[in-house]
C-alpha atoms as a printed R data frame, in Angstrom:
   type eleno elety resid chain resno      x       y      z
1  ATOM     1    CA   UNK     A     1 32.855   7.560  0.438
2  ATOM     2    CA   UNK     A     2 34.521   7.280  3.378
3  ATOM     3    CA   UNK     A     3 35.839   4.411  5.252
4  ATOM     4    CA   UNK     A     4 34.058   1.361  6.664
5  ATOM     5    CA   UNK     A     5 34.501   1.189 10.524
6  ATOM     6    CA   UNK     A     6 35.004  -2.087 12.112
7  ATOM     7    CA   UNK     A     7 33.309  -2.686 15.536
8  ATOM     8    CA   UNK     A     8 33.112  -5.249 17.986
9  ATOM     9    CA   UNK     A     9 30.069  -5.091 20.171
10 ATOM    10    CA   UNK     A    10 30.228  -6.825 23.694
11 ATOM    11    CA   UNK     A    11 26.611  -6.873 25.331
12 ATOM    12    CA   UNK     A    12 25.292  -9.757 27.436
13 ATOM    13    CA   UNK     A    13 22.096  -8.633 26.633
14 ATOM    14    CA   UNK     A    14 20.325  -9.999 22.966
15 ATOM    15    CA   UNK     A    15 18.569  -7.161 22.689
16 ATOM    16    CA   UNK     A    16 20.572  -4.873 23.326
17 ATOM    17    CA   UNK     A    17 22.941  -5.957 20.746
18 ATOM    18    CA   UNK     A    18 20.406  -6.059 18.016
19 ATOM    19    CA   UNK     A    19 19.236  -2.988 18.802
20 ATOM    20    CA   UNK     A    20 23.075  -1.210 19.050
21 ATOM    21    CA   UNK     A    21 23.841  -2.986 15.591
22 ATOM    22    CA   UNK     A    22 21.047  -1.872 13.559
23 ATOM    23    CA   UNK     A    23 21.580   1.966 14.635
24 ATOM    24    CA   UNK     A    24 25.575   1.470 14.159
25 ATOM    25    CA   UNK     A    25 24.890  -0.123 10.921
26 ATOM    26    CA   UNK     A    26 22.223   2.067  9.374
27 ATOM    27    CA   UNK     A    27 24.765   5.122  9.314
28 ATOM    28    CA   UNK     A    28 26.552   3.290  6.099
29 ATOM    29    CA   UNK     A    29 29.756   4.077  7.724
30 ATOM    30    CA   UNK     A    30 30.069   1.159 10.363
31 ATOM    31    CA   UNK     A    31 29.996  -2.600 10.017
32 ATOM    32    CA   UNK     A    32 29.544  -4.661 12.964
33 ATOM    33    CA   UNK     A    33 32.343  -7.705 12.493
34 ATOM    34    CA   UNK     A    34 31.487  -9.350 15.397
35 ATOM    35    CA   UNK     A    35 29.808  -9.931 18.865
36 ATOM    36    CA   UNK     A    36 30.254 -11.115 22.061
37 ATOM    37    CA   UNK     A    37 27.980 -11.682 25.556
38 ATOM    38    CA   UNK     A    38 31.157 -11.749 28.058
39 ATOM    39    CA   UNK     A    39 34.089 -10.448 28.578
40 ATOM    40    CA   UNK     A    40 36.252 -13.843 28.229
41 ATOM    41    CA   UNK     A    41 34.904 -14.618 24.631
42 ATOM    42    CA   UNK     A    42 35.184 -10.924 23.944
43 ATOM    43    CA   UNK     A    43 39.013 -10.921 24.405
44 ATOM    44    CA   UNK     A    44 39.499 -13.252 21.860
45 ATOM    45    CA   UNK     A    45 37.205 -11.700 19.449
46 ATOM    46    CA   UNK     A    46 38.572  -8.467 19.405
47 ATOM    47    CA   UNK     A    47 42.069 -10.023 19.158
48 ATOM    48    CA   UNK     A    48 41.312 -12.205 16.291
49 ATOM    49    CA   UNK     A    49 39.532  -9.264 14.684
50 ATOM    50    CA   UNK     A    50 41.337  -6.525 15.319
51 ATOM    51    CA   UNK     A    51 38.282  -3.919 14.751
52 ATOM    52    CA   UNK     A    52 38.858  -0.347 14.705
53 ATOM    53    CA   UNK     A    53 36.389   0.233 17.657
54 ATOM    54    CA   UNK     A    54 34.748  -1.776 20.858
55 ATOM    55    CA   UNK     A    55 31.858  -0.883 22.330
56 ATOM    56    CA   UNK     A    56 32.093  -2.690 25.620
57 ATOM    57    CA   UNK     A    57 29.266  -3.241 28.308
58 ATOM    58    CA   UNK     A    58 30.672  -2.351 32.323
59 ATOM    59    CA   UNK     A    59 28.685  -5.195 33.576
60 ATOM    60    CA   UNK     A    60 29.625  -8.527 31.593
61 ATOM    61    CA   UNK     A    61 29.969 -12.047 32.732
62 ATOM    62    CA   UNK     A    62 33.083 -13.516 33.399
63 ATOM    63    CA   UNK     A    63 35.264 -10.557 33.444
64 ATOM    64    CA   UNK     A    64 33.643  -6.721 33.275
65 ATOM    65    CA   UNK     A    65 34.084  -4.448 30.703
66 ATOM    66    CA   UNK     A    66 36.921  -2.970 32.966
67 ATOM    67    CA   UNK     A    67 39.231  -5.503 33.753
68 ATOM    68    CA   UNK     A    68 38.393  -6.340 29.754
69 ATOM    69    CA   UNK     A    69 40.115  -3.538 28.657
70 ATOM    70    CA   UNK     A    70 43.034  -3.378 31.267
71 ATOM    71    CA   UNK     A    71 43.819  -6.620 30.064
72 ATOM    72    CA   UNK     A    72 43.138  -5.827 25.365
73 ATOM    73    CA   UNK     A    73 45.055  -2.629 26.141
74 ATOM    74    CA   UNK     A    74 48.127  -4.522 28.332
75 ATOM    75    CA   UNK     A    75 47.967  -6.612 25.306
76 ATOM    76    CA   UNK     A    76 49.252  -3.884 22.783
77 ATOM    77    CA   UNK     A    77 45.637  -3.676 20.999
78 ATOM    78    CA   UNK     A    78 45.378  -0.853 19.240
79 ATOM    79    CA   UNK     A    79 41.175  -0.782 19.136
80 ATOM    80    CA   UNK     A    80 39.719   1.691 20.621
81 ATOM    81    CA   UNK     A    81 37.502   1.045 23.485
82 ATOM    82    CA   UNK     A    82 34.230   2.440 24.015
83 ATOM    83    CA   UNK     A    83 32.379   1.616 27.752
């Protein structure tokens, strides 16, 4: 078996997160570690977590999915990001 892959998910929509979770998760090779609706909570998530991957919403409350990633990447994160 392969690796487990971490992932963030940052979504302001309920919804959508479920729904992005349960098709991540049913592949038996990712495991959503956390979630986020904004792009201020979602900085210090992913910082705190340190997941392999983020899959990142554009259009996010409080600071886009952009400016989110100028800002995790100016940081020396090494997740990937995924808009």
């Amino acid at each position: 078996m392969s690796e487990i892959i971490t992932v963030v998910l940052v979504e302001d929509h309920a919804l959508t997160r479920a729904g992005l979770r349960a098709a991540l998760e049913a592949t038996g090779e990712i495991s959503v570690v956390a979630e986020a609706s904004d792009g201020v909570s979602a900085q210090a998530i992913i910082l705190s977590e340190r997941p392999a991957v983020a899959v990142v919403d554009i259009g996010l409350p409080g600071r886009d999915g952009v400016e989110l990633t100028r800002i995790l990447k100016s940081e020396g994160t090494q997740t990937r990001i995924v808009i």
